[in-house]
Amino acid sequence: PIPRGIPSMPRIYTSALSAAASEACYAAFLTGSLPTEGCFLVSGPHLFLMDSLPPLPEGRGVPVSFGPVSWIRSGISSQMQSISVYRAFLSGRRLPAGTALAAGKDGITVFPAELYEADLGKMEPFSLSFDPLEEVLTPQEAAKLYHVDAKRIQWDCEHAGEGAVFSLSETRRSGNTWLLTRNAALRVYEGKEMPAYAIDPLLLVFSTVEAAHIWNRDSGVVRSAAGGAGHAAARMHEGDRRKSGRIWLVRREAMERLFGQSLPERMAEAMRFVK
């Protein structure tokens, strides 16, 4: 799958899905893949996570040679525009004006946005069932928690992959530090297996150095926002960030709220191993 950013200032709603299913759908959206449970619909700046899709135009099949499917259903008259909508979705860009996209386990449909009007009275704003900032650690934090040398943990992070103690989706480099999931650290350094979250926390947390690069901002500006400095409208708040030694860790949604859409190519590069 192709990890992606999401449209600037998104509004995410969920309907008739469990917390785990909603998070799994959100993860599928972020990684440009098909949800295995439930479905999602993207229209303008909104993302809807649902148990089933509303009636959509039958359309026609349009073959594609990239992404998670070999063909898409399209209710848009132009085949070129249909592929453009699909490509925008995979790259993490906002869909072309007036278009929408829906995805379920059976495939992807693109259609005119005017054909779907959400009943927000039957939906709830989406929120995670956990704090991703608490589920992501730096090697220095893991060393203190599990009484393991920080250099060993950093080595384990650097050598993640097949046959290693960490998989590629359990750790990644973020700016000047490495990040790893708490669940992975518990398994490796304490022998405790914990239930996995439906969405990988590493999709949702960045160091300020990495975030500045992905959102194409000055690192000092992002660090100041994390520290609560500057104009009130440009500050992060409790729950948006957490300090780890001298490093600030920040949430994806806080970056999107303050700085808009990330650069899709940089997001894809940062997230290439996160599933």
XYZ file of N, CA and C in Angstrom:
825
model
N 0.818 -1.201 0.000
C 0.000 0.000 0.000
C 0.854 1.254 0.000
N 0.276 2.348 -0.452
C 1.012 3.607 -0.563
C 0.576 4.538 0.551
N 1.411 4.714 1.611
C 1.018 5.619 2.689
C 0.803 7.022 2.159
N -0.073 7.744 2.793
C -0.512 9.007 2.250
C -0.786 10.019 3.327
N -0.806 11.286 2.927
C -1.304 12.331 3.800
C -2.805 12.386 3.620
N -3.477 13.307 4.267
C -4.909 13.458 4.052
C -5.219 14.915 3.770
N -6.363 15.228 3.168
C -6.661 16.608 2.800
C -6.559 17.552 3.988
N -6.190 18.816 3.710
C -6.035 19.780 4.791
C -7.362 19.994 5.513
N -7.258 20.194 6.804
C -8.405 20.419 7.665
C -9.514 19.385 7.452
N -9.177 18.097 7.550
C -10.198 17.076 7.300
C -11.193 17.011 8.451
N -12.383 16.576 8.133
C -13.378 16.279 9.140
C -13.740 14.818 8.957
N -13.578 14.035 10.001
C -13.756 12.594 9.904
C -14.953 12.182 10.749
N -15.838 11.409 10.154
C -17.039 10.951 10.841
C -17.120 9.438 10.748
N -17.777 8.839 11.735
C -17.958 7.395 11.729
C -19.412 7.060 12.009
N -19.854 5.939 11.464
C -21.244 5.537 11.617
C -21.350 4.023 11.679
N -21.984 3.517 12.763
C -22.322 2.091 12.911
C -21.117 1.172 12.833
N -19.953 1.640 13.273
C -18.763 0.809 13.309
C -18.200 0.781 14.719
N -17.602 -0.356 15.101
C -16.902 -0.414 16.375
C -15.664 0.470 16.289
N -15.080 0.771 17.445
C -13.879 1.603 17.462
C -12.759 0.948 16.659
N -12.586 -0.366 16.834
C -11.516 -1.070 16.118
C -11.752 -1.047 14.615
N -13.005 -1.255 14.196
C -13.308 -1.254 12.764
C -13.115 0.140 12.174
N -13.503 1.178 12.916
C -13.298 2.549 12.446
C -11.811 2.841 12.276
N -11.015 2.410 13.250
C -9.571 2.649 13.171
C -8.943 1.870 12.023
N -9.434 0.649 11.783
C -8.916 -0.138 10.664
C -9.259 0.530 9.335
N -10.472 1.083 9.230
C -10.866 1.805 8.016
C -9.993 3.044 7.827
N -9.740 3.757 8.895
C -8.897 4.945 8.822
C -7.483 4.568 8.381
N -6.974 3.447 8.906
C -5.647 2.977 8.499
C -5.622 2.640 7.019
N -6.690 2.006 6.524
C -6.762 1.688 5.097
C -6.762 2.961 4.262
N -7.487 3.960 4.729
C -7.505 5.244 4.028
C -6.107 5.856 3.983
N -5.421 5.863 5.118
C -4.098 6.485 5.188
C -3.070 5.756 4.339
N -3.233 4.452 4.164
C -2.253 3.672 3.409
C -2.702 3.374 1.987
N -3.823 3.937 1.564
C -4.275 3.737 0.200
C -4.609 2.295 -0.112
N -5.178 1.568 0.854
C -5.521 0.160 0.652
C -7.010 -0.060 0.860
N -7.474 -1.278 0.603
C -8.881 -1.598 0.778
C -9.146 -2.001 2.221
N -10.213 -1.510 2.829
C -10.542 -1.938 4.195
C -11.025 -3.384 4.193
N -10.645 -4.135 5.204
C -11.099 -5.524 5.308
C -12.408 -5.622 6.067
N -12.751 -4.564 6.777
C -14.026 -4.503 7.503
C -14.557 -3.077 7.384
N -15.846 -2.951 7.081
C -16.409 -1.630 6.898
C -15.963 -1.025 5.572
N -16.113 0.280 5.445
C -15.775 0.966 4.207
C -15.555 2.442 4.518
N -15.014 3.169 3.551
C -14.873 4.611 3.732
C -15.240 5.334 2.448
N -15.628 6.587 2.617
C -16.018 7.434 1.485
C -15.353 8.787 1.677
N -14.696 9.267 0.636
C -13.996 10.551 0.666
C -14.732 11.519 -0.242
N -15.095 12.687 0.295
C -15.765 13.702 -0.503
C -15.327 15.071 0.000
N -14.651 15.842 -0.857
C -14.134 17.132 -0.413
C -13.184 16.939 0.759
N -13.286 17.757 1.806
C -12.402 17.611 2.957
C -12.901 16.584 3.973
N -13.952 15.859 3.635
C -14.558 14.951 4.603
C -14.219 13.493 4.324
N -14.065 12.741 5.401
C -13.867 11.302 5.325
C -14.942 10.655 6.181
N -15.673 9.697 5.597
C -16.745 9.003 6.304
C -16.372 7.528 6.435
N -16.396 7.027 7.667
C -16.098 5.625 7.961
C -17.417 4.947 8.294
N -17.816 3.939 7.508
C -19.161 3.396 7.622
C -19.144 1.861 7.596
N -20.257 1.273 8.071
C -20.356 -0.186 8.024
C -20.721 -0.674 6.627
N -21.425 0.141 5.850
C -21.767 -0.220 4.475
C -21.894 1.058 3.655
N -21.643 0.938 2.379
C -21.702 2.101 1.514
C -23.136 2.410 1.111
N -23.456 3.681 0.894
C -24.786 4.039 0.398
C -24.912 3.594 -1.050
N -26.111 3.602 -1.617
C -26.274 3.275 -3.040
C -25.440 4.228 -3.895
N -24.637 3.648 -4.778
C -23.777 4.442 -5.644
C -24.055 4.079 -7.100
N -23.720 4.957 -8.030
C -23.972 4.643 -9.440
C -23.223 3.392 -9.873
N -23.882 2.570 -10.678
C -23.258 1.337 -11.171
C -21.989 1.665 -11.944
N -22.102 2.632 -12.839
C -20.940 3.041 -13.608
C -20.403 1.934 -14.506
N -19.153 2.094 -14.869
C -18.501 1.109 -15.730
C -17.145 0.766 -15.145
N -16.596 -0.330 -15.579
C -15.284 -0.723 -15.105
C -14.184 0.000 -15.867
N -13.231 0.532 -15.116
C -12.083 1.216 -15.718
C -10.813 0.495 -15.274
N -10.058 -0.093 -16.193
C -8.834 -0.803 -15.790
C -7.756 0.168 -15.309
N -7.031 -0.257 -14.285
C -5.905 0.526 -13.769
C -4.725 -0.412 -13.570
N -3.537 0.126 -13.655
C -2.331 -0.708 -13.568
C -1.501 -0.407 -12.331
N -2.098 0.253 -11.349
C -1.356 0.622 -10.142
C -2.314 0.635 -8.962
N -1.759 0.593 -7.758
C -2.601 0.613 -6.559
C -3.109 -0.766 -6.180
N -4.067 -0.833 -5.260
C -4.491 -2.127 -4.698
C -5.484 -2.907 -5.554
N -5.962 -2.333 -6.656
C -6.962 -3.016 -7.490
C -6.522 -2.979 -8.955
N -7.117 -3.860 -9.763
C -6.797 -3.887 -11.188
C -7.830 -3.134 -12.016
N -8.973 -2.774 -11.398
C -9.968 -1.963 -12.067
C -10.803 -1.237 -11.018
N -11.389 -0.125 -11.407
C -12.266 0.642 -10.518
C -13.620 0.799 -11.200
N -14.664 0.982 -10.393
C -15.976 1.324 -10.930
C -16.066 2.846 -11.015
N -16.644 3.329 -12.090
C -16.704 4.785 -12.257
C -18.075 5.236 -12.728
N -18.590 6.258 -12.024
C -19.822 6.917 -12.442
C -19.529 8.260 -13.081
N -18.239 8.464 -13.433
C -17.799 9.712 -14.076
C -17.650 9.448 -15.568
N -18.121 10.363 -16.386
C -18.170 10.124 -17.834
C -16.793 9.970 -18.459
N -15.826 10.712 -17.976
C -14.493 10.675 -18.567
C -13.624 9.609 -17.900
N -13.085 8.695 -18.699
C -12.190 7.679 -18.152
C -10.912 8.322 -17.634
N -10.424 9.331 -18.313
C -9.203 10.020 -17.870
C -9.413 10.667 -16.503
N -10.578 11.309 -16.313
C -10.850 11.936 -15.025
C -11.032 10.881 -13.941
N -11.637 9.751 -14.275
C -11.818 8.672 -13.309
C -10.469 8.215 -12.766
N -9.520 8.026 -13.676
C -8.185 7.594 -13.264
C -7.489 8.700 -12.480
N -7.753 9.949 -12.843
C -7.162 11.079 -12.118
C -7.646 11.111 -10.671
N -8.936 10.822 -10.460
C -9.479 10.782 -9.097
C -8.819 9.660 -8.302
N -8.712 8.510 -8.901
C -8.089 7.356 -8.249
C -6.621 7.643 -7.926
N -5.920 8.251 -8.878
C -4.507 8.569 -8.661
C -4.341 9.594 -7.532
N -5.231 10.573 -7.474
C -5.167 11.574 -6.403
C -5.367 10.914 -5.046
N -6.307 9.988 -4.972
C -6.543 9.264 -3.725
C -5.297 8.515 -3.283
N -4.661 7.782 -4.192
C -3.480 7.000 -3.837
C -2.299 7.877 -3.439
N -2.189 9.041 -4.060
C -1.044 9.910 -3.774
C -1.250 10.760 -2.529
N -2.493 10.753 -1.985
C -2.748 11.526 -0.784
C -3.136 12.959 -1.053
N -3.463 13.261 -2.299
C -3.878 14.619 -2.630
C -5.393 14.751 -2.515
N -5.868 15.981 -2.392
C -7.309 16.198 -2.383
C -7.878 15.800 -3.735
N -9.042 15.180 -3.723
C -9.656 14.743 -4.972
C -10.026 15.950 -5.823
N -10.057 15.781 -7.137
C -10.483 16.889 -8.001
C -11.860 17.396 -7.597
N -12.076 18.677 -7.770
C -13.342 19.304 -7.362
C -14.534 18.581 -7.968
N -15.540 18.365 -7.121
C -16.779 17.768 -7.596
C -16.772 16.264 -7.696
N -15.687 15.614 -7.218
C -15.608 14.161 -7.291
C -15.530 13.550 -5.897
N -15.843 12.266 -5.810
C -15.788 11.526 -4.549
C -15.297 10.121 -4.844
N -14.872 9.438 -3.799
C -14.368 8.065 -3.936
C -14.817 7.250 -2.743
N -15.244 6.013 -3.005
C -15.655 5.100 -1.943
C -14.862 3.815 -2.072
N -14.491 3.225 -0.941
C -13.720 1.984 -0.947
C -14.273 1.008 0.067
N -14.408 -0.238 -0.329
C -14.804 -1.336 0.549
C -13.976 -2.548 0.184
N -14.215 -3.660 0.838
C -13.400 -4.850 0.567
C -13.561 -5.359 -0.857
N -14.657 -4.973 -1.524
C -14.907 -5.439 -2.886
C -14.350 -4.518 -3.958
N -13.784 -3.391 -3.575
C -13.191 -2.525 -4.581
C -13.415 -1.055 -4.348
N -13.165 -0.273 -5.390
C -13.189 1.193 -5.313
C -14.126 1.748 -6.374
N -14.901 2.756 -5.977
C -15.825 3.432 -6.883
C -15.544 4.929 -6.858
N -15.489 5.553 -8.012
C -15.381 7.013 -8.084
C -16.672 7.526 -8.721
N -17.110 8.703 -8.299
C -18.404 9.207 -8.758
C -18.507 10.706 -8.493
N -19.488 11.372 -9.101
C -19.680 12.807 -8.831
C -20.072 13.017 -7.367
N -19.445 13.960 -6.700
C -19.685 14.198 -5.276
C -21.135 14.561 -4.988
N -21.816 15.158 -5.948
C -23.194 15.589 -5.727
C -24.152 14.420 -5.503
N -23.717 13.202 -5.820
C -24.592 12.044 -5.680
C -24.629 11.495 -4.251
N -23.793 12.041 -3.368
C -23.817 11.591 -1.976
C -23.922 12.789 -1.045
N -24.928 12.749 -0.186
C -25.082 13.779 0.844
C -25.143 13.077 2.193
N -24.169 13.326 3.020
C -24.077 12.635 4.307
C -25.158 13.102 5.273
N -25.701 12.170 6.020
C -26.636 12.489 7.095
C -25.826 12.555 8.394
N -25.301 13.746 8.687
C -24.411 13.886 9.835
C -25.133 13.661 11.156
N -26.462 13.742 11.132
C -27.217 13.470 12.348
C -27.105 12.030 12.799
N -26.727 11.150 11.885
C -26.581 9.738 12.213
C -25.120 9.317 12.352
N -24.237 10.316 12.362
C -22.806 10.033 12.463
C -22.201 10.727 13.671
N -21.022 10.267 14.051
C -20.287 10.865 15.159
C -18.895 11.269 14.689
N -18.335 12.330 15.252
C -16.949 12.661 14.928
C -16.033 11.502 15.322
N -15.108 11.178 14.470
C -14.188 10.067 14.728
C -13.108 10.476 15.717
N -12.797 9.601 16.644
C -11.652 9.805 17.534
C -11.032 8.442 17.813
N -9.740 8.438 18.059
C -9.034 7.192 18.339
C -9.397 6.665 19.719
N -9.312 5.355 19.876
C -9.606 4.738 21.172
C -8.388 4.746 22.087
N -7.258 5.268 21.598
C -6.018 5.303 22.380
C -5.248 6.552 22.008
N -4.266 6.897 22.819
C -3.418 8.055 22.540
C -2.162 7.570 21.830
N -2.000 7.841 20.544
C -0.825 7.332 19.834
C 0.490 7.854 20.390
N 0.466 9.039 21.008
C 1.696 9.572 21.590
C 2.228 8.681 22.709
N 1.321 7.974 23.385
C 1.740 7.089 24.470
C 2.131 5.709 23.963
N 1.853 5.423 22.703
C 2.153 4.102 22.145
C 3.381 4.111 21.253
N 4.072 5.248 21.200
C 5.300 5.380 20.427
C 6.412 5.835 21.356
N 7.560 5.175 21.282
C 8.691 5.464 22.165
C 9.939 5.782 21.351
N 10.835 6.563 21.948
C 12.186 6.704 21.416
C 13.049 5.626 22.069
N 14.215 5.289 21.501
C 15.092 4.302 22.139
C 15.476 4.683 23.565
N 15.656 5.975 23.803
C 16.034 6.414 25.152
C 14.905 6.143 26.156
N 13.669 6.365 25.741
C 12.537 6.082 26.622
C 12.408 4.587 26.871
N 12.533 3.803 25.812
C 12.432 2.347 25.959
C 13.532 1.820 26.863
N 14.726 2.409 26.772
C 15.846 1.969 27.612
C 15.527 2.157 29.090
N 14.930 3.297 29.432
C 14.586 3.562 30.831
C 13.447 2.662 31.306
N 12.484 2.415 30.428
C 11.320 1.613 30.827
C 11.664 0.151 31.012
N 12.539 -0.389 30.142
C 12.771 -1.840 30.143
C 14.185 -2.218 30.552
N 14.936 -1.218 31.045
C 16.284 -1.466 31.593
C 17.178 -2.182 30.580
N 17.178 -1.650 29.372
C 18.012 -2.160 28.289
C 18.860 -1.007 27.782
N 20.099 -1.302 27.379
C 20.976 -0.253 26.898
C 20.371 0.420 25.659
N 20.355 1.748 25.658
C 19.745 2.498 24.554
C 20.440 2.224 23.226
N 21.759 1.971 23.264
C 22.482 1.677 22.021
C 22.023 0.349 21.425
N 21.706 -0.616 22.283
C 21.197 -1.890 21.778
C 19.842 -1.677 21.094
N 18.992 -0.865 21.723
C 17.663 -0.627 21.155
C 17.791 0.098 19.819
N 18.683 1.077 19.759
C 18.877 1.793 18.501
C 19.390 0.837 17.430
N 20.294 -0.065 17.795
C 20.817 -1.050 16.840
C 19.681 -1.939 16.339
N 18.828 -2.372 17.268
C 17.690 -3.208 16.882
C 16.770 -2.470 15.917
N 16.581 -1.168 16.159
C 15.734 -0.373 15.257
C 16.376 -0.248 13.876
N 17.659 0.007 13.843
C 18.366 0.194 12.581
C 18.385 -1.069 11.738
N 18.319 -2.231 12.393
C 18.426 -3.503 11.677
C 17.089 -4.239 11.603
N 15.994 -3.504 11.728
C 14.666 -4.124 11.631
C 14.464 -4.732 10.248
N 13.694 -5.798 10.210
C 13.406 -6.447 8.933
C 13.186 -7.936 9.117
N 13.132 -8.656 8.047
C 12.878 -10.091 8.097
C 13.963 -10.806 8.900
N 13.546 -11.587 9.882
C 14.482 -12.323 10.712
C 15.054 -11.521 11.869
N 14.738 -10.223 11.952
C 15.240 -9.374 13.035
C 14.213 -9.318 14.167
N 14.593 -8.711 15.285
C 13.684 -8.666 16.434
C 12.488 -7.760 16.171
N 12.679 -6.719 15.354
C 11.583 -5.833 14.974
C 11.262 -6.009 13.496
N 9.974 -5.950 13.163
C 9.590 -5.903 11.753
C 9.738 -4.464 11.265
N 9.699 -4.289 9.955
C 9.850 -2.947 9.388
C 8.709 -2.021 9.764
N 7.557 -2.590 10.121
C 6.410 -1.748 10.480
C 6.353 -1.433 11.971
N 7.342 -1.893 12.733
C 7.347 -1.637 14.173
C 8.293 -0.520 14.583
N 9.088 -0.029 13.661
C 10.045 1.019 13.994
C 10.390 1.790 12.724
N 10.717 3.054 12.873
C 11.173 3.847 11.727
C 11.964 5.042 12.223
N 12.819 5.541 11.339
C 13.592 6.735 11.672
C 12.725 7.958 11.474
N 12.764 8.872 12.435
C 11.963 10.090 12.385
C 12.868 11.269 12.679
N 13.327 11.936 11.633
C 14.240 13.056 11.851
C 15.548 12.576 12.449
N 15.868 13.059 13.642
C 17.140 12.725 14.283
C 17.028 11.569 15.277
N 15.890 10.917 15.316
C 15.722 9.834 16.279
C 15.022 8.656 15.616
N 15.001 7.534 16.333
C 14.210 6.388 15.918
C 12.945 6.343 16.769
N 11.881 5.832 16.196
C 10.650 5.595 16.929
C 10.312 4.114 16.855
N 9.755 3.576 17.920
C 9.293 2.190 17.918
C 7.989 2.113 18.689
N 7.190 1.118 18.401
C 5.924 0.992 19.107
C 6.144 0.379 20.487
N 5.322 0.783 21.424
C 5.409 0.246 22.778
C 5.168 -1.269 22.782
N 4.212 -1.715 21.963
C 3.918 -3.146 21.893
C 5.140 -3.947 21.444
N 5.867 -3.413 20.456
C 7.059 -4.103 19.969
C 8.138 -4.149 21.059
N 8.311 -3.049 21.771
C 9.304 -3.014 22.849
C 8.947 -3.992 23.959
N 7.674 -4.069 24.303
C 7.240 -5.020 25.330
C 7.528 -6.456 24.900
N 7.265 -6.751 23.634
C 7.478 -8.123 23.157
C 8.963 -8.483 23.180
N 9.800 -7.580 22.696
C 11.216 -7.887 22.534
C 11.976 -7.851 23.856
N 11.680 -6.858 24.708
C 12.508 -6.655 25.896
C 11.890 -7.186 27.185
N 10.587 -7.525 27.148
C 9.975 -8.117 28.346
C 9.234 -9.417 28.050
N 9.193 -9.813 26.806
C 8.541 -11.063 26.446
C 7.039 -11.050 26.616
N 6.425 -9.856 26.532
C 4.980 -9.738 26.712
C 4.314 -9.470 25.365
N 3.346 -10.298 25.022
C 2.579 -10.092 23.794
C 1.320 -9.294 24.129
N 1.155 -8.172 23.476
C -0.008 -7.325 23.698
C -0.858 -7.287 22.430
N -2.180 -7.148 22.574
C -3.040 -7.043 21.391
C -2.630 -5.841 20.539
N -2.587 -6.039 19.243
C -2.214 -4.948 18.342
C -3.391 -4.009 18.131
N -3.088 -2.733 17.952
C -4.127 -1.778 17.600
C -4.515 -1.969 16.138
N -5.722 -1.561 15.798
C -6.192 -1.705 14.427
C -5.474 -0.746 13.480
N -4.840 0.274 14.031
C -4.065 1.217 13.230
C -2.690 1.354 13.868
N -1.656 1.312 13.055
C -0.284 1.383 13.560
C -0.018 2.788 14.098
N 0.385 2.918 15.374
C 0.660 4.257 15.928
C 1.735 5.027 15.167
N 2.624 4.290 14.475
C 3.682 4.971 13.729
C 3.153 5.725 12.516
N 1.897 5.483 12.135
C 1.266 6.283 11.084
C 0.871 7.663 11.583
N 0.854 7.830 12.907
C 0.191 8.985 13.499
C 1.109 9.907 14.294
N 2.388 9.532 14.467
C 3.290 10.294 15.332
C 4.601 10.590 14.605
N 5.107 11.817 14.807
C 6.332 12.265 14.161
C 7.170 13.080 15.147
N 8.483 13.095 14.940
C 9.304 14.089 15.625
C 9.088 15.412 14.904
N 9.364 16.528 15.583
C 9.147 17.831 14.934
C 10.070 18.016 13.734
N 11.268 17.439 13.786
C 12.192 17.557 12.650
C 11.595 16.860 11.428
N 11.093 15.645 11.624
C 10.489 14.920 10.515
C 9.208 15.602 10.039
N 8.382 16.039 10.975
C 7.124 16.699 10.611
C 7.389 17.954 9.783
N 8.400 18.725 10.184
C 8.732 19.936 9.432
C 9.114 19.593 7.991
N 9.852 18.510 7.811
C 10.249 18.090 6.472
C 9.040 17.656 5.650
N 8.161 16.835 6.248
C 7.011 16.297 5.511
C 6.010 17.390 5.168
N 5.836 18.346 6.073
C 4.877 19.438 5.825
C 5.552 20.663 5.206
N 6.834 20.549 4.891
C 7.574 21.621 4.225
C 7.518 22.925 5.027
N 7.831 22.803 6.309
C 7.850 23.967 7.192
C 9.219 24.088 7.856
N 9.497 25.248 8.365
C 10.737 25.448 9.115
C 10.656 24.646 10.404
N 11.719 23.918 10.732
C 11.683 23.063 11.925
C 11.521 23.883 13.197
N 12.052 25.111 13.199
C 11.891 25.966 14.367
C 10.444 26.360 14.593
N 9.713 26.573 13.487
C 8.294 26.929 13.590
C 7.502 25.768 14.167
N 7.779 24.559 13.699
C 7.053 23.391 14.198
C 7.404 23.127 15.660
N 8.677 23.275 15.987
C 9.083 23.070 17.384
C 8.433 24.115 18.297
N 8.347 25.359 17.840
C 7.694 26.407 18.630
C 6.214 26.093 18.830
N 5.568 25.597 17.778
C 4.156 25.217 17.893
C 3.985 24.108 18.920
N 4.898 23.130 18.893
C 4.825 22.029 19.857
C 5.070 22.527 21.279
N 5.938 23.505 21.407
C 6.243 24.048 22.725
C 5.210 25.023 23.244
N 4.199 25.335 22.421
C 3.136 26.236 22.863
C 3.480 27.698 22.708
N 4.493 28.001 21.887
C 4.887 29.402 21.692
C 4.149 29.984 20.491
N 4.253 31.296 20.334
C 3.670 31.956 19.187
C 2.193 32.269 19.358
N 1.571 32.646 18.243
C 0.167 33.023 18.252
C -0.698 31.846 18.692
N -1.782 32.136 19.389
C -2.642 31.077 19.932
C -3.148 30.138 18.850
N -3.417 30.672 17.655
C -3.946 29.846 16.573
C -2.895 28.917 15.985
N -1.606 29.137 16.328
C -0.525 28.328 15.770
C 0.132 27.450 16.826
N -0.542 27.237 17.932
C 0.044 26.430 19.014
C -0.575 25.039 19.078
N 0.241 24.096 19.496
C -0.288 22.781 19.836
C -0.636 22.768 21.315
N -1.550 21.887 21.660
C -2.033 21.845 23.030
C -1.806 20.464 23.640
N -2.150 20.332 24.890
C -2.035 19.046 25.566
C -2.784 17.999 24.755
N -2.133 16.885 24.519
C -2.728 15.846 23.689
C -2.279 15.906 22.245
N -1.746 17.087 21.833
C -1.222 17.227 20.474
C 0.239 16.811 20.398
N 0.952 16.930 21.538
C 2.390 16.680 21.526
C 2.852 16.166 22.868
N 4.029 15.568 22.853
C 4.643 15.053 24.084
C 6.148 15.218 23.953
N 6.796 15.600 25.069
C 8.239 15.796 25.019
C 8.959 14.540 25.483
N 9.964 14.138 24.721
C 10.804 12.991 25.048
C 12.242 13.482 25.103
N 12.735 13.762 26.306
C 14.054 14.369 26.427
C 14.028 15.742 25.784
N 14.877 15.947 24.791
C 14.905 17.227 24.077
C 14.039 17.200 22.822
N 13.400 16.072 22.571
C 12.639 15.890 21.332
C 11.150 16.037 21.595
N 10.468 16.769 20.729
C 9.015 16.825 20.764
C 8.456 15.813 19.780
N 7.491 15.031 20.223
C 6.734 14.148 19.344
C 5.357 14.769 19.142
N 4.886 14.786 17.903
C 3.625 15.452 17.597
C 2.693 14.521 16.829
N 1.398 14.760 16.958
C 0.399 13.949 16.287
C 0.123 14.452 14.873
N -0.182 13.535 14.002
C -0.520 13.866 12.613
C -1.658 14.885 12.538
N -2.711 14.666 13.309
C -3.876 15.545 13.213
C -3.546 16.967 13.649
N -2.600 17.119 14.593
C -2.209 18.463 15.015
C -1.464 19.179 13.886
N -0.602 18.441 13.184
C 0.114 19.036 12.053
C -0.860 19.438 10.952
N -1.830 18.583 10.684
C -2.811 18.896 9.638
C -3.661 20.096 10.019
N -3.997 20.193 11.284
C -4.825 21.314 11.737
C -4.091 22.637 11.598
N -2.802 22.631 11.934
C -2.045 23.874 11.932
C -1.394 24.203 10.585
N -0.989 23.166 9.855
C -0.176 23.411 8.665
C -0.770 22.854 7.367
N -1.971 22.304 7.435
C -2.619 21.843 6.211
C -2.097 20.506 5.722
N -2.152 20.306 4.407
C -1.785 19.031 3.816
C -0.276 18.866 3.763
N 0.180 17.661 4.033
C 1.597 17.349 3.915
C 1.967 17.208 2.443
N 3.262 17.149 2.163
C 3.705 16.853 0.807
C 3.590 15.340 0.612
N 2.707 14.886 -0.266
C 2.437 13.447 -0.375
C 3.685 12.592 -0.630
N 4.598 13.076 -1.481
C 5.781 12.281 -1.776
C 6.643 12.084 -0.533
N 6.752 13.116 0.283
C 7.563 13.006 1.493
C 6.875 12.121 2.532
N 5.548 12.211 2.598
C 4.819 11.336 3.511
C 4.988 9.881 3.094
N 4.859 9.627 1.796
C 5.001 8.259 1.295
C 6.385 7.702 1.608
N 7.407 8.520 1.449
C 8.771 8.070 1.738
C 8.938 7.760 3.215
N 8.396 8.616 4.074
C 8.518 8.410 5.515
C 7.789 7.163 5.979
N 6.662 6.856 5.322
C 5.796 5.783 5.774
C 5.887 4.508 4.932
N 6.938 4.370 4.140
C 6.946 3.288 3.152
C 6.914 1.889 3.763
N 7.339 1.751 5.024
C 7.337 0.422 5.632
C 6.180 0.226 6.625
N 5.444 1.285 6.905
C 4.362 1.179 7.868
C 3.133 0.622 7.168
N 2.533 -0.409 7.741
C 1.377 -1.058 7.106
C 0.111 -0.670 7.825
